C-alpha positions as semicolon CSV with decimal commas, in nm:
position;residue;x (nm);y (nm);z (nm)
1;X;-1,053;0,213;2,898
2;X;-1,182;0,421;2,608
3;X;-1,026;0,440;2,265
4;X;-0,703;0,639;2,289
5;X;-0,510;0,812;2,010
6;X;-0,132;0,815;2,058
7;X;0,144;0,981;1,855
8;X;0,518;0,947;1,880
9;X;0,851;0,941;1,700
10;X;1,088;0,653;1,631
11;X;1,454;0,681;1,536
12;X;1,543;0,513;1,207
13;X;1,913;0,566;1,157
14;X;1,968;0,940;1,116
15;X;1,596;1,002;1,064
16;X;1,303;1,039;1,299
17;X;0,974;0,890;1,178
18;X;0,636;1,003;1,306
19;X;0,382;0,735;1,401
20;X;0,029;0,713;1,537
21;X;-0,166;0,441;1,712
22;X;-0,532;0,407;1,800
23;X;-0,572;0,182;2,105
24;X;-0,872;-0,009;2,231
25;X;-0,943;-0,097;2,592
26;X;-0,939;-0,472;2,523
27;X;-0,794;-0,514;2,173
28;X;-0,842;-0,831;1,970
29;X;-0,526;-0,769;1,772
30;X;-0,272;-0,520;1,642
31;X;-0,305;-0,404;1,279
32;X;-0,008;-0,243;1,102
33;X;-0,106;-0,021;0,806
34;X;0,176;0,149;0,609
35;X;0,098;0,485;0,447
36;X;0,048;0,579;0,084
37;X;0,284;0,802;-0,111
38;X;0,155;1,156;-0,070
39;X;-0,061;1,055;0,225
40;X;-0,005;1,095;0,595
41;X;-0,065;0,895;0,908
42;X;-0,408;1,048;0,963
43;X;-0,522;0,935;0,618
44;X;-0,471;0,568;0,702
45;X;-0,617;0,601;1,051
46;X;-0,931;0,755;0,901
47;X;-0,950;0,503;0,615
48;X;-0,927;0,203;0,850
49;X;-1,096;0,340;1,161
50;X;-1,365;0,080;1,110
51;X;-1,110;-0,179;1,224
52;X;-1,086;0,011;1,552
53;X;-1,462;-0,021;1,587
54;X;-1,417;-0,395;1,532
55;X;-1,187;-0,405;1,835
56;X;-0,840;-0,385;1,678
57;X;-0,554;-0,149;1,760
58;X;-0,439;0,042;1,451
59;X;-0,084;0,160;1,384
60;X;0,051;0,373;1,097
61;X;0,332;0,620;1,031
62;X;0,465;0,884;0,793
63;X;0,728;0,808;0,531
64;X;1,040;1,026;0,523
65;X;0,953;1,372;0,394
66;X;0,586;1,336;0,488
67;X;0,422;1,518;0,777
68;X;0,641;1,529;1,088
69;X;0,889;1,266;0,966
70;X;1,236;1,400;0,889
71;X;1,454;1,329;0,586
72;X;1,358;1,326;0,219
73;X;1,133;1,079;0,043
74;X;1,244;0,827;-0,219
75;X;1,127;0,478;-0,308
76;X;1,428;0,333;-0,133
77;X;1,351;0,542;0,175
78;X;0,997;0,402;0,186
79;X;1,139;0,048;0,186
80;X;1,372;0,124;0,477
81;X;1,111;0,326;0,667
82;X;0,858;0,043;0,653
83;X;1,114;-0,209;0,775
84;X;1,207;0,013;1,072
85;X;0,846;0,085;1,165
86;X;0,725;-0,273;1,126
87;X;1,002;-0,385;1,359
88;X;0,901;-0,115;1,609
89;X;0,532;-0,204;1,590
90;X;0,610;-0,574;1,634
91;X;0,798;-0,491;1,953
92;X;0,492;-0,307;2,087
93;X;0,251;-0,583;1,988
94;X;0,464;-0,862;2,133
95;X;0,511;-0,676;2,460
96;X;0,132;-0,665;2,494
97;X;0,076;-1,019;2,367
98;X;-0,144;-0,915;2,075
99;X;-0,200;-1,111;1,752
100;X;-0,033;-0,913;1,472
101;X;-0,189;-0,839;1,133
102;X;-0,099;-0,624;0,834
103;X;-0,301;-0,432;0,573
104;X;-0,143;-0,263;0,270
105;X;-0,296;-0,080;-0,026
106;X;-0,159;0,005;-0,370
107;X;0,217;0,082;-0,365
108;X;0,249;0,032;0,012
109;X;0,215;-0,343;-0,046
110;X;0,567;-0,350;-0,194
111;X;0,756;-0,213;0,110
112;X;0,537;-0,416;0,349
113;X;0,598;-0,743;0,164
114;X;0,971;-0,667;0,159
115;X;0,975;-0,588;0,533
116;X;0,766;-0,895;0,620
117;X;1,014;-1,117;0,437
118;X;1,314;-0,950;0,601
119;X;1,163;-0,998;0,947
120;X;1,088;-1,367;0,878
121;X;0,709;-1,350;0,841
122;X;0,602;-1,225;1,184
123;X;0,235;-1,161;1,098
124;X;-0,055;-1,390;1,168
125;X;-0,230;-1,274;0,850
126;X;-0,183;-1,011;0,579
127;X;-0,437;-0,828;0,364
128;X;-0,346;-0,665;0,031
129;X;-0,593;-0,417;-0,123
130;X;-0,545;-0,338;-0,492
131;X;-0,179;-0,420;-0,438
132;X;0,081;-0,326;-0,698
133;X;0,287;-0,646;-0,742
134;X;0,597;-0,481;-0,895
135;X;0,732;-0,141;-1,001
136;X;0,713;-0,233;-1,370
137;X;0,865;0,072;-1,548
138;X;0,806;-0,081;-1,892
139;X;0,437;-0,131;-1,819
140;X;0,398;0,225;-1,688
141;X;0,576;0,381;-1,989
142;X;0,362;0,179;-2,230
143;X;0,048;0,284;-2,043
144;X;0,151;0,651;-2,044
145;X;0,211;0,668;-2,418
146;X;-0,113;0,484;-2,485
147;X;-0,295;0,739;-2,271
148;X;-0,104;1,023;-2,439
149;X;-0,213;0,917;-2,788
150;X;-0,576;0,879;-2,677
151;X;-0,573;1,225;-2,514
152;X;-0,477;1,412;-2,830
153;X;-0,766;1,657;-2,882
154;X;-0,711;1,693;-3,258
155;X;-0,502;1,489;-3,494
156;X;-0,163;1,654;-3,534
157;X;-0,198;1,871;-3,221
158;X;0,029;1,757;-2,940
159;X;0,008;1,832;-2,571
160;X;0,317;1,952;-2,391
161;X;0,496;1,682;-2,194
162;X;0,416;1,837;-1,855
163;X;0,049;1,869;-1,943
164;X;0,038;1,509;-2,065
165;X;0,199;1,383;-1,744
166;X;-0,049;1,586;-1,541
167;X;-0,348;1,441;-1,726
168;X;-0,208;1,092;-1,689
169;X;-0,157;1,138;-1,314
170;X;-0,512;1,273;-1,278
171;X;-0,651;0,967;-1,454
172;X;-0,464;0,732;-1,219
173;X;-0,507;0,925;-0,894
174;X;-0,829;1,129;-0,924
175;X;-0,867;1,166;-0,547
176;X;-0,519;1,306;-0,479
177;X;-0,459;1,682;-0,478
178;X;-0,161;1,747;-0,704
179;X;0,042;2,042;-0,828
180;X;0,378;2,128;-0,978
181;X;0,541;2,134;-0,635
182;X;0,340;1,877;-0,439
183;X;0,168;1,539;-0,453
184;X;-0,082;1,511;-0,171
185;X;0,103;1,613;0,146
186;X;0,444;1,542;-0,010
187;X;0,619;1,864;-0,114
188;X;0,866;1,844;-0,401
189;X;1,135;2,003;-0,183
190;X;1,104;1,709;0,057
191;X;1,148;1,442;-0,210
192;X;1,461;1,325;-0,392
193;X;1,303;1,339;-0,736
194;X;1,601;1,230;-0,946
195;X;1,673;0,944;-0,708
196;X;1,309;0,836;-0,726
197;X;1,326;0,822;-1,106
198;X;1,649;0,624;-1,092
199;X;1,507;0,384;-0,832
200;X;1,193;0,330;-1,036
201;X;1,405;0,187;-1,317
202;X;1,665;0,004;-1,107
203;X;1,503;-0,112;-0,782
204;X;1,344;-0,454;-0,755
205;X;1,233;-0,462;-0,389
206;X;1,052;-0,794;-0,419
207;X;1,338;-0,986;-0,581
208;X;1,381;-1,303;-0,376
209;X;1,084;-1,213;-0,152
210;X;0,854;-1,505;-0,077
211;X;0,608;-1,536;0,211
212;X;0,596;-1,913;0,232
213;X;0,380;-1,945;0,547
214;X;0,177;-1,623;0,581
215;X;-0,193;-1,645;0,484
216;X;-0,272;-1,354;0,250
217;X;-0,606;-1,214;0,137
218;X;-0,577;-1,016;-0,186
219;X;-0,875;-0,788;-0,249
220;X;-0,881;-0,625;-0,591
221;X;-1,126;-0,414;-0,788
222;X;-1,250;-0,537;-1,123
223;X;-1,224;-0,186;-1,276
224;X;-0,895;-0,062;-1,136
225;X;-0,712;0,156;-1,390
226;X;-0,386;0,119;-1,198
227;X;-0,399;-0,260;-1,171
228;X;-0,474;-0,279;-1,542
229;X;-0,121;-0,151;-1,598
230;X;0,017;-0,440;-1,391
231;X;-0,227;-0,699;-1,520
232;X;0,040;-0,950;-1,608
233;X;0,185;-1,026;-1,949
234;X;0,144;-1,276;-2,226
235;X;0,283;-1,542;-1,994
236;X;0,157;-1,434;-1,652
237;X;-0,155;-1,291;-1,488
238;X;-0,202;-1,053;-1,195
239;X;-0,269;-1,357;-0,976
240;X;0,055;-1,517;-1,091
241;X;0,252;-1,206;-0,994
242;X;0,094;-1,202;-0,646
243;X;0,137;-1,577;-0,591
244;X;0,502;-1,555;-0,690
245;X;0,553;-1,360;-0,368
246;X;0,257;-1,491;-0,166
247;X;0,197;-1,858;-0,250
248;X;-0,075;-1,884;0,017
249;X;-0,275;-1,594;-0,129
250;X;-0,648;-1,617;-0,186
251;X;-0,831;-1,363;-0,400
252;X;-1,147;-1,161;-0,349
253;X;-1,250;-0,953;-0,654
254;X;-1,501;-0,672;-0,590
255;X;-1,683;-0,429;-0,816
256;X;-1,552;-0,075;-0,829
257;X;-1,233;0,119;-0,892
258;X;-0,893;0,164;-0,726
259;X;-1,058;0,341;-0,430
260;X;-1,326;0,072;-0,401
261;X;-1,602;0,305;-0,510
262;X;-1,902;0,276;-0,501
263;X;-1,967;0,231;-0,128
264;X;-2,104;-0,127;-0,148
265;X;-1,761;-0,239;-0,269
266;X;-1,601;-0,099;0,046
267;X;-1,856;-0,274;0,263
268;X;-1,790;-0,605;0,090
269;X;-1,416;-0,561;0,137
270;X;-1,457;-0,473;0,505
271;X;-1,662;-0,786;0,572
272;X;-1,404;-1,003;0,395
273;X;-1,118;-0,855;0,599
274;X;-1,302;-0,899;0,929
275;X;-1,385;-1,263;0,849
276;X;-1,029;-1,328;0,735
277;X;-0,880;-1,191;1,056
278;X;-1,123;-1,372;1,285
279;X;-1,150;-1,712;1,127
280;X;-0,921;-1,980;0,993
281;X;-1,096;-1,999;0,659
282;X;-0,990;-2,087;0,309
283;X;-1,136;-1,860;0,048
284;X;-1,163;-2,008;-0,297
285;X;-0,932;-1,832;-0,540
286;X;-1,109;-1,636;-0,810
287;X;-0,995;-1,482;-1,133
288;X;-0,808;-1,153;-1,109
289;X;-0,704;-0,884;-1,358
290;X;-0,504;-0,985;-1,657
């Protein structure tokens, strides 16, 4: 059997979520990869297609408001969507008797960690790539105003708020196409903007979340402008924040930025993930950001 690309829809309450799966003839395992905000299912399939070449089935989906998924996007919606889709993917994997793994990048680590906890740690292993360990509104606001002050072209000349926000977003997400009415594939009309702002300040999705038994590999870039925002505090480090949720986490720092550029960084990360999935190894913890 050759590699097969499948697409479908799954009911999640009143919504219908679009999913995609790349299947191997004789898969070694089932890898669940949640999407990024502003990304779609194809983005993750393309980004992790190398896992398919390693013999793994790959499964991803679209958040509410993205692509062919119905409903409107919010942070809370992404939490619920990931829980629904992880449960669905687990059903498929168990029916086929496949070892189940997870991979999450950036913000998507938060909903996946929440869902993994809610479903009582069903994964054999979990990989986090430049994972955001918390929403951290205070840290983001501090970072924004610091960036705003540094971006002033001339002393006493102030940028408009919208322009400042746009420059800040460009500095954090240089690879994402953005505009007044869209962020990546997410159109403003398909997002609950006010609710998102409210949730950013009030939600704490990882409160009480602790993966006591799941082995976790945390890969992080040494020059990640986003992780620098969440690099801990005077009392904690980035590693502390990850271990609070994932006590069995081991850390693999790599050179590069949030997107693991340059290419050698991606290659190093890929080798680490493959080894982690295939072997029962203990990687020595190393220093992380903060």
